[in-house]
XYZ file of C-alpha atoms in Angstrom:
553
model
C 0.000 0.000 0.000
C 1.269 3.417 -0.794
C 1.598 5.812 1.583
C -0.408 8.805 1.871
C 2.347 11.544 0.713
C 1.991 9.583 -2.815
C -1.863 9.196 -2.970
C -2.266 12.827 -3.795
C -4.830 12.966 -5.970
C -4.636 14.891 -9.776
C -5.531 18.075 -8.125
C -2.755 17.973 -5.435
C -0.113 17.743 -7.414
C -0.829 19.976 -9.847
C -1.523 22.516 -6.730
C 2.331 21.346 -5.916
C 3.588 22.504 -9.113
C 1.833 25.329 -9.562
C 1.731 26.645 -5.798
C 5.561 26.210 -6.554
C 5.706 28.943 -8.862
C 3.740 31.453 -6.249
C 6.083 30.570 -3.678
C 9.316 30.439 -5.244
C 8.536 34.291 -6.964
C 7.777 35.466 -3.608
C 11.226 34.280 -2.152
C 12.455 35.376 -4.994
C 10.720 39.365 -4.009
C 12.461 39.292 -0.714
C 15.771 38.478 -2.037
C 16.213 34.758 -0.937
C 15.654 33.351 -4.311
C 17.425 33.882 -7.684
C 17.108 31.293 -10.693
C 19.271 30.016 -13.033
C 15.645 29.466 -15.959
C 12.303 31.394 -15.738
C 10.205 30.439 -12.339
C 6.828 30.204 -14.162
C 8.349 27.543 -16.904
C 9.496 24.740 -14.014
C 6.173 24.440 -12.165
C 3.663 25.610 -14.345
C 4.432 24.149 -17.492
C 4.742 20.774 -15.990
C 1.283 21.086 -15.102
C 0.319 21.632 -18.872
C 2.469 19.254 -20.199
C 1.484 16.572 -17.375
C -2.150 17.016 -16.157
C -4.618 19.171 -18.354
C -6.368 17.245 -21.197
C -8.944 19.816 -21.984
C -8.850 23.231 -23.432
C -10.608 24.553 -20.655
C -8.025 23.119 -18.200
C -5.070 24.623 -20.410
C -6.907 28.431 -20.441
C -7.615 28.007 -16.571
C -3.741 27.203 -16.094
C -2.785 29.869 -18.492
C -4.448 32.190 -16.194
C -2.245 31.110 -13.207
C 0.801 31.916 -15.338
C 0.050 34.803 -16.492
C -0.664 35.908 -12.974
C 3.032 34.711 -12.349
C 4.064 36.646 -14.897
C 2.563 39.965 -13.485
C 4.197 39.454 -10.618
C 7.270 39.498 -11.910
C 6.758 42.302 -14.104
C 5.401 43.956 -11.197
C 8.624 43.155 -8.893
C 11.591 42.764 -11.307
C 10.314 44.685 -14.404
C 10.396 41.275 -16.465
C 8.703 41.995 -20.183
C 8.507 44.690 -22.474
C 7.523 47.295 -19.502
C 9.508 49.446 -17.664
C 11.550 48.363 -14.435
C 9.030 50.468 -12.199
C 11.633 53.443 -12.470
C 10.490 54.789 -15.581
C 13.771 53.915 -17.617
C 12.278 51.071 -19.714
C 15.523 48.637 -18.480
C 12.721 45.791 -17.654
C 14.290 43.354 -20.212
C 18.046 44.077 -18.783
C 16.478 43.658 -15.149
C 14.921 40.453 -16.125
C 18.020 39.258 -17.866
C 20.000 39.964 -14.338
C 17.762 37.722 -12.475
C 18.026 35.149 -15.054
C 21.443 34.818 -14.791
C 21.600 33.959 -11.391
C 21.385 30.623 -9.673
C 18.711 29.418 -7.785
C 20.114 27.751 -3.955
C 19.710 24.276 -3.582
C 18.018 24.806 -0.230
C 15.284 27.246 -1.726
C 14.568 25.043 -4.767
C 14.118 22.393 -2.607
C 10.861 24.100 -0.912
C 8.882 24.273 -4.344
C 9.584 20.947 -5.301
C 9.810 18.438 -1.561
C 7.266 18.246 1.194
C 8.912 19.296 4.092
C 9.341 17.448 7.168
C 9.586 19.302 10.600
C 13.483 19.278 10.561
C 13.776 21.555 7.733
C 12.522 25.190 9.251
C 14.135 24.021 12.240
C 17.926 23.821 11.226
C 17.145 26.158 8.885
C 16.151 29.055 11.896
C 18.979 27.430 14.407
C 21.982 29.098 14.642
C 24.441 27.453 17.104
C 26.478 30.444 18.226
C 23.142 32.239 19.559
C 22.230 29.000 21.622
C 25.676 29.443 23.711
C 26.401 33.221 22.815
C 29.725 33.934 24.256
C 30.849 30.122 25.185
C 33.964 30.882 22.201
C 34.283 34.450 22.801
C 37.618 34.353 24.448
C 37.074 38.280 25.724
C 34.345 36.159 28.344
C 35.882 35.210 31.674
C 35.916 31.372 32.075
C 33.941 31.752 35.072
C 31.098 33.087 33.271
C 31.547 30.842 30.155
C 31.242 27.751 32.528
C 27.963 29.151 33.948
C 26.661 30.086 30.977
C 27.127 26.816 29.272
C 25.753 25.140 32.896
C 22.468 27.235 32.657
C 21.929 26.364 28.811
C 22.660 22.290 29.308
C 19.860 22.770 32.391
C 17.346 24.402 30.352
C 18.195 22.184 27.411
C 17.537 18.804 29.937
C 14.512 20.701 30.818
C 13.300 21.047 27.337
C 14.347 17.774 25.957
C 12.791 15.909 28.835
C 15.965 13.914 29.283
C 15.077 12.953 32.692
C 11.229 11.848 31.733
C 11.870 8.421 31.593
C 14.169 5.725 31.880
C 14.876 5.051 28.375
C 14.999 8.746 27.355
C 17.664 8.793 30.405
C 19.447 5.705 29.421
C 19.622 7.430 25.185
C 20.995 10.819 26.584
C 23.695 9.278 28.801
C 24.433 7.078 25.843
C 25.021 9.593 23.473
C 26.300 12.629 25.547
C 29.417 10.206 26.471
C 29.951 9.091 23.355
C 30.465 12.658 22.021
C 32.273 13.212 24.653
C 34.600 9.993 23.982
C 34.962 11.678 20.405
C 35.845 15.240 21.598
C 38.748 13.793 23.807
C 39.866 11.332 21.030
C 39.998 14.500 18.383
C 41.933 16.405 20.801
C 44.497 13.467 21.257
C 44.667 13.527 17.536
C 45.941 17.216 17.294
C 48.497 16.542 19.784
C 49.676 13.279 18.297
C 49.883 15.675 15.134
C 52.097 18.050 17.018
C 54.192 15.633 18.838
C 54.980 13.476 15.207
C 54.677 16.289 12.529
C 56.267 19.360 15.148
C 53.688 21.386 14.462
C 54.743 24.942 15.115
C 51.989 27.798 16.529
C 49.075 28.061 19.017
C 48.504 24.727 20.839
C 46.261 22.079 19.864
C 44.417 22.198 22.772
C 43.988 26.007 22.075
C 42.811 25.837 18.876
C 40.468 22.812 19.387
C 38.407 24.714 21.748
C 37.612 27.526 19.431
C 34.844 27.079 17.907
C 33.921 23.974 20.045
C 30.423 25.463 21.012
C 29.444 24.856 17.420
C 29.373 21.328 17.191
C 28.293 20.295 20.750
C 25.306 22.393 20.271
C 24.696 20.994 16.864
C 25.236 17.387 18.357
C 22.574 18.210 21.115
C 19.972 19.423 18.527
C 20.347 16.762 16.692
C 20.282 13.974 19.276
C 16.698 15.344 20.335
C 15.835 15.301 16.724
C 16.815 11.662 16.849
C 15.125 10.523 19.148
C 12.023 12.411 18.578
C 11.763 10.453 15.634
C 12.813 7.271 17.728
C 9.331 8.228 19.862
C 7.306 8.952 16.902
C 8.088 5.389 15.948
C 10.466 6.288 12.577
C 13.237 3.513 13.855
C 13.994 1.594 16.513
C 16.970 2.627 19.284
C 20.194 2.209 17.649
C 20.889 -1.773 18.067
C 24.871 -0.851 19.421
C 23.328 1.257 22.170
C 21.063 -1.617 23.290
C 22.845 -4.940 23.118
C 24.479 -5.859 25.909
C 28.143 -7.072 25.517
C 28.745 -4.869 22.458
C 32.267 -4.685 20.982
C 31.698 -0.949 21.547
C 32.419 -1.487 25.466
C 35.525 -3.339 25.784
C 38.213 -1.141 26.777
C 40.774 -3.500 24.249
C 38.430 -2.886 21.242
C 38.201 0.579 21.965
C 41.806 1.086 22.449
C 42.851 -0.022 19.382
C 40.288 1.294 17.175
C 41.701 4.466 19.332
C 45.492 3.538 18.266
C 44.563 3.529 14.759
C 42.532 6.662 14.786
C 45.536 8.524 16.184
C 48.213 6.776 13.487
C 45.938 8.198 11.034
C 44.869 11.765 12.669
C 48.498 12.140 12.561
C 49.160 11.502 8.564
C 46.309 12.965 7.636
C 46.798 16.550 9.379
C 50.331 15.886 8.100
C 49.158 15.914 4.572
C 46.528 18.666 4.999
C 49.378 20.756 6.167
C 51.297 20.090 3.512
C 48.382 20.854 0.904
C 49.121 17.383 -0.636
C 48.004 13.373 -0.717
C 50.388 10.547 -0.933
C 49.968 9.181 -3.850
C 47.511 5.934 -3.913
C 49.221 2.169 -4.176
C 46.636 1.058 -6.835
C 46.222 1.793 -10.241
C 43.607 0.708 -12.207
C 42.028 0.901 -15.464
C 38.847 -0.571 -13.694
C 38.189 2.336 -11.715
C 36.664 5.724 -12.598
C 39.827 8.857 -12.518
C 38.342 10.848 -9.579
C 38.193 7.746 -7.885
C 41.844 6.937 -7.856
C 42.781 10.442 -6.379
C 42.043 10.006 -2.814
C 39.505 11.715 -0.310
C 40.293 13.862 2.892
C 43.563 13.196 2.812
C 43.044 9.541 3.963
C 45.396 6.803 3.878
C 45.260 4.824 0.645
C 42.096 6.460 -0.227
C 39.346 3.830 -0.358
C 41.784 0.849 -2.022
C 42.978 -0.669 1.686
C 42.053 -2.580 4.508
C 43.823 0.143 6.756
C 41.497 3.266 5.512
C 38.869 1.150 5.948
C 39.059 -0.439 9.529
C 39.971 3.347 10.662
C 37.542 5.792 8.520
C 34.020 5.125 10.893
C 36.333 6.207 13.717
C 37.360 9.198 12.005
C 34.224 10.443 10.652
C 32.666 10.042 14.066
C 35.545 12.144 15.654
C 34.561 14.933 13.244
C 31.211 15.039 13.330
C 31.805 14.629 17.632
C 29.652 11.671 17.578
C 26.276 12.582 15.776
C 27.354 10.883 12.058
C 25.129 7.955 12.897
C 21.953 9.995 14.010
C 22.135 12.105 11.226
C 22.372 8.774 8.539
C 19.260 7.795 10.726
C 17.046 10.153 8.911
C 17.076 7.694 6.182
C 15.382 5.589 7.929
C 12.328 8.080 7.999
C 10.985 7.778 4.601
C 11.785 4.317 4.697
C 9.681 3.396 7.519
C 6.604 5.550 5.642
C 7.290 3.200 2.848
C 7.580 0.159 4.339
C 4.272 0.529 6.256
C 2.035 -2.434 5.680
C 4.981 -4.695 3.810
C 6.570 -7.798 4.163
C 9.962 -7.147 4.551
C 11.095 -10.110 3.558
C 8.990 -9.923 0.516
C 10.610 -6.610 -0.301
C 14.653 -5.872 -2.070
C 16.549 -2.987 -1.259
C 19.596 -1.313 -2.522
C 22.610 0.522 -0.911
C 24.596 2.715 -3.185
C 27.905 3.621 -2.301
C 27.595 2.148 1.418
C 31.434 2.065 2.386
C 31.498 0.149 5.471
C 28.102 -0.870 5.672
C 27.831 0.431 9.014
C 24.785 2.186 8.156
C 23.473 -1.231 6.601
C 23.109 -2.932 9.765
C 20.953 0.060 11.329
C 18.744 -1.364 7.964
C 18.575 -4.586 8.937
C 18.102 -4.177 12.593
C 14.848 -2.483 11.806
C 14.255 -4.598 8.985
C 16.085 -8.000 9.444
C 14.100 -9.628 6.852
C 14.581 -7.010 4.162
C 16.786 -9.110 1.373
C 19.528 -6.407 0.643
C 22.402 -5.591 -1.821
C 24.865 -3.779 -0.149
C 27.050 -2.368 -3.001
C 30.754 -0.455 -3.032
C 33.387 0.453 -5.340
C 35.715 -1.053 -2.757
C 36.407 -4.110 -2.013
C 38.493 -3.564 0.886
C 35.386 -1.182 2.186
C 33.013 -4.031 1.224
C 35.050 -6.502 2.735
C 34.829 -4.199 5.838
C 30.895 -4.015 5.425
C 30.547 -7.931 5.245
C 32.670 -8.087 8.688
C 30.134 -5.654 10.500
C 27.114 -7.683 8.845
C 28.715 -10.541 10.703
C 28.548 -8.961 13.791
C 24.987 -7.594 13.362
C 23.776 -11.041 12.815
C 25.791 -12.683 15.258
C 24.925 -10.405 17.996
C 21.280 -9.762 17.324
C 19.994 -12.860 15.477
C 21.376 -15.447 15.620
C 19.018 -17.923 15.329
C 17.560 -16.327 12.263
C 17.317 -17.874 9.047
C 18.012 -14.711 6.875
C 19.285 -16.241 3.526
C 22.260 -14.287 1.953
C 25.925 -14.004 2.713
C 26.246 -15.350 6.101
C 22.646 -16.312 6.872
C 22.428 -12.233 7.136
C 19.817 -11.921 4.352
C 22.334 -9.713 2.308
C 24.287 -9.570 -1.020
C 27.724 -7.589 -1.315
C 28.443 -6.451 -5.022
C 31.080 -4.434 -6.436
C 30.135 -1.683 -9.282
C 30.048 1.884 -9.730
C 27.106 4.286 -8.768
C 27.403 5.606 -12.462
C 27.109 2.171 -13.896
C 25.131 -0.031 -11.246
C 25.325 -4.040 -12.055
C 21.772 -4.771 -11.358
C 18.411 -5.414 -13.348
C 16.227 -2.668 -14.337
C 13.311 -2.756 -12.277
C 14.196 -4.564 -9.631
C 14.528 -3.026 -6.699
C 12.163 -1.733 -4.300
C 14.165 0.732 -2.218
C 17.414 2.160 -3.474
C 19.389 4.647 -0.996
C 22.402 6.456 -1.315
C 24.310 8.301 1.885
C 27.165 10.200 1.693
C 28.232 10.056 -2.331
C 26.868 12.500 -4.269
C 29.101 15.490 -2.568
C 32.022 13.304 -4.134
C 31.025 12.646 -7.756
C 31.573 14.660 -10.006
C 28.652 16.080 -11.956
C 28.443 14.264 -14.906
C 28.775 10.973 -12.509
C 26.099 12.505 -10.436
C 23.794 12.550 -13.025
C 24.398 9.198 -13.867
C 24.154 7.938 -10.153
C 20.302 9.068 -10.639
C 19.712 7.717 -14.032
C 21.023 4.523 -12.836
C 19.475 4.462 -9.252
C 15.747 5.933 -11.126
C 16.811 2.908 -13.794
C 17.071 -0.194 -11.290
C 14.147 0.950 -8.620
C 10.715 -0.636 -9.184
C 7.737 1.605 -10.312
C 5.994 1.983 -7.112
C 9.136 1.542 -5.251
C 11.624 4.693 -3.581
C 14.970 6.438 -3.947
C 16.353 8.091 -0.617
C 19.293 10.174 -1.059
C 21.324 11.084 1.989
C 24.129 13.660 1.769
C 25.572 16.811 2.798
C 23.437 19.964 3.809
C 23.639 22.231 0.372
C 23.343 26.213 -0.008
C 20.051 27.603 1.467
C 19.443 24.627 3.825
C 21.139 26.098 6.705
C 20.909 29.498 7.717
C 23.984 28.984 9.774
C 26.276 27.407 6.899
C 27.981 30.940 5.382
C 31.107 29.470 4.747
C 30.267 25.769 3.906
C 31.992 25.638 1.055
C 35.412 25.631 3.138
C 34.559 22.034 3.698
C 35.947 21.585 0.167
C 39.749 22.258 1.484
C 39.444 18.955 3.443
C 40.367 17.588 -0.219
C 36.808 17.036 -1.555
C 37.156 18.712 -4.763
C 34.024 18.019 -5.904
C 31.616 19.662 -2.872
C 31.981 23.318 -3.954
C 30.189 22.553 -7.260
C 27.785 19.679 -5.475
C 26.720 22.392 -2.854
C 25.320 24.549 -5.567
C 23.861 22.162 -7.725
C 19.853 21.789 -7.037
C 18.958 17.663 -6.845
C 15.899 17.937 -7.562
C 15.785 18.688 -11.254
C 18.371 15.995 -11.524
C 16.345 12.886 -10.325
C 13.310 14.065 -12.232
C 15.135 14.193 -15.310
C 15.978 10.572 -14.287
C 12.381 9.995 -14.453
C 11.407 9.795 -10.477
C 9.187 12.138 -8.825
C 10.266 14.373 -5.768
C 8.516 13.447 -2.318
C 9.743 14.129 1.176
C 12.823 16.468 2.297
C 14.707 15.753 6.303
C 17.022 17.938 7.453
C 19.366 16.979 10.207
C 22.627 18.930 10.879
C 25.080 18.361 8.475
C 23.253 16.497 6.552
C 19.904 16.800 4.059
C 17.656 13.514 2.970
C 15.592 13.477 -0.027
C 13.069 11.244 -1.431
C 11.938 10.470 -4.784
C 9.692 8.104 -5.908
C 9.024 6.015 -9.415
C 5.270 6.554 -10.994
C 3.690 3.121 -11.194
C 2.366 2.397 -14.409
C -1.006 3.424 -13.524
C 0.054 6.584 -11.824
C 0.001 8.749 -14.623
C -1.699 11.149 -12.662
C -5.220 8.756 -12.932
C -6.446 9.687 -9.570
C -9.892 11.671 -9.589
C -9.611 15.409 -9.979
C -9.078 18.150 -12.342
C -5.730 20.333 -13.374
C -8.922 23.540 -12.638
C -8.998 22.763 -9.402
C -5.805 23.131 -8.714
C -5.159 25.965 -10.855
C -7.641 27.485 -8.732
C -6.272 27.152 -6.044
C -2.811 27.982 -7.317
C -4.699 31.286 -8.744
C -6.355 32.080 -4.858
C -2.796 31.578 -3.665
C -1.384 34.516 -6.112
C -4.141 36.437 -5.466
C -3.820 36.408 -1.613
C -0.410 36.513 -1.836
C -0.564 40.280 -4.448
C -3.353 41.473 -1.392
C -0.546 41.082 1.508
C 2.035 42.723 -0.478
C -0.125 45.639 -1.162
């Protein structure tokens, strides 16, 4: 059974498209918006091309864009009338705006429902939360009770202390980011004590800026487990099963031992503004592969990089990687309402480790899943921690799949995925796109639109983009941390690029760093059949315009 965000019926989602075009010009008015093609062609010609089948429908939507249009002749001077200054420079005005580029984050809003997380990262700005906790002008005295008063009123809020579980999930995670902090600190001064690191001390420098992401961390750990209570996903399976790996001081030491050999080599290299060059050459693999990623160890072709990167990318994210990857599971569980999972086939793209995989199959164990890499040291990695899911939380289950875990490991490329059309039901995606290149990002969709079922989803997790965050001025320095591909992928709307793969845009998450999408592939019979007329909603879409032109007056 579908869920409801895809039963909208023929009037809905031409109201979508055509509300879009309302919406967008009015963020567009007060200077959030700019486009990179005319606002009135995206939504409102979709609606004629896709919905209306009578000349009356086609007039009645005509009317909606030429009400557009006014608008914008009204506001930017578009047409053959003047600019609203009498100097007849309407088309050069128009041409301006043209020019410009629409934000990710803004396109996103005429084209995604939004889920609750979206106006809230987008209005949360982490230095306001603890005003003063980096300032180092603020006596320490005052920064400690500052930051005592906010964690009190943030307890309050949360309701950490309103029940044992909610308890047990805070104390969890609040040590574990604290675990991280420590171990990222002990990885600047193993830096300075290998590489002699000249300047202000590690220690120093570390705690600038730390109010940042412990606030962000907090935020999104309530976010988390908000959507833990509202029955999205289950607790995360390390946090309850007892005797996990996680809690032996040897395991944790040497994961710890390795994280600091590498902290070490990496800052090395960052310093240095260079990689080492990677061991492995291969005609097999795509260029930008073979070029190497945040200055890592052997890129993704070893063993080494891939026993140490979860470690790492925990330490920089201090702890709140794995809640943010949760928000995949959101849209997932909406789909999956009603199913058989083990009547259902799922996809990973691109899943490294596969430590996200076993969050998958701990709320799904019966889900029969490909888990698919580039890698095969990373996918040798991601069969390992399947092992351990299984082992430590079914073991008596009869699963199917590499070691009775119900799961299938495959090497290919995103761009060039070895797998039928058609044959998935779920395909998701976390933590590629921001680095592909564009031309491999658009054929990541294509392939991921080509393999998915109709009827069946795509869920694309990745990196917060332009717009998303009101916070994120300066996001783009994350491509110095070699990622040469993020400036470009920051900018770059997804949207337009999975629906020129075919799929239709559903549901948008927001959580910290990081942004989920959803698309979805029309069934056969979902050619916009539902009952309903394209005048109803360009009646609405017209009301909208009109109520919007009355408040701006």
């Amino acid at each position: 059974m579908r869920t409801a965000t895809r039963q909208a019926p023929q009037e809905m989602k031409a109201l979508q498209l055509a509300v879009g075009g309302a919406r967008a010009t009015a963020a567009l008015r007060r200077g959030r918006l700019v486009q990179r093609r005319g606002l009135r062609p995206a939504p409102v010609q979709a609606v004629l091309e896709e919905i209306v089948t009578t000349e009356d429908e086609r007039l009645r939507v005509a009317e909606v864009a030429a009400a557009l249009d006014r608008r914008l002749a009204r506001d930017f001077g578009s047409g053959s009338g003047s600019n609203g200054n009498g100097n007849g420079n309407g088309s050069a005005a128009s041409a301006a705006a043209t020019e410009q580029v629409v934000s990710p984050g803004d396109d996103d809003r005429t084209r995604f429902q939004l889920h609750w997380s979206v106006d809230m990262w987008q209005s949360f700005y982490p230095s306001k939360w603890v005003e003063g906790l980096d300032d180092p002008n603020t006596p320490v005295p005052d920064r400690i009770r500052q930051f005592t008063e906010t964690l009190t009123n943030a307890v309050s809020t949360a309701g950490i202390l309103g029940s044992s579980e909610t308890a047990r999930y805070w104390a969890y995670h609040l040590s574990r980011t604290g675990f991280f902090v420590v171990q990222g600190l002990a990885g600047l001064l193993a830096s300075r004590a290998s590489n002699g690191t000249d300047g202000p001390s590690p220690l120093l420098r570390s705690t600038r800026g730390v109010a940042g992401p412990l606030t962000e961390a907090m935020l999104m750990f309530y976010q988390d487990h908000e959507l833990i209570k509202e029955g999205k996903y289950a607790l995360p399976w390390d946090m309850t099963t007892s005797g996990h790996r996680q809690f032996n001081p040897l395991y944790v030491l040497q994961r710890s031992a390795a994280f600091l050999n590498e902290a070490s080599q990496t800052l090395r290299r960052r310093g240095e503004g260079r990689n080492d060059p990677i061991w492995l050459k291969s005609g097999l693999l795509p260029d930008y592969y073979a070029d190497g990623f945040h200055y890592q160890t052997d890129g993704w072709l070893s063993s080494r990089s891939a026993k140490v990167y979860e470690t790492s990318t925990e330490t920089l994210f201090v702890g709140r990687q794995d809640a943010m990857q949760r928000g995949t599971l959101v849209p997932l569980r909406d789909f999956m309402a009603g199913k058989d999972a083990s009547q259902m086939t799922a996809l990973e793209v691109a899943a490294g480790t596969g430590r996200f995989a076993t969050y998958v199959k701990d709320n799904y164990p019966g889900l029969q899943l490909t888990v698919s890499d580039l890698s095969p040291f990373y996918l040798a990695e991601a069969r390992s921690n399947m092992a351990y899911w299984k082992r430590m939380r079914a073991p008596d289950a009869q699963l199917g799949g590499v070691d009775g875990a119900g799961v299938t490991f495959l090497q290919t490329a995103a761009e060039k995925l070895d797998v039928p059309d058609n044959s998935q039901d779920i395909v998701y995606c976390v933590y590629l796109f921001h680095e592909l290149p564009l031309s491999a990002q658009r054929a990541a969709a294509a392939e991921m639109a080509r393999v998915v079922k109709p009827g069946g989803i795509v869920i694309l997790t990745d990196s917060v983009q332009d717009g998303d965050r009101g916070a994120y001025q300066t996001l783009g320095n994350f491509g110095d941390f070699q990622e040469p591909f993020y400036r470009d992928y920051i900018k770059t709307p997804l949207g337009p690029m999975f629906e020129a793969a075919g799929l239709k845009c559903d549901m948008k998450l927001v959580g910290s760093s990081s942004k989920t999408l959803t698309f979805y592939k029309p069934a056969e019979d979902d050619k916009f059949a539902a009952a309903g007329t394209a005048q109803a909603a360009a009646q609405a879409a017209a009301q909208e315009v009109a109520v919007e032109g009355l408040q701006d007056e």
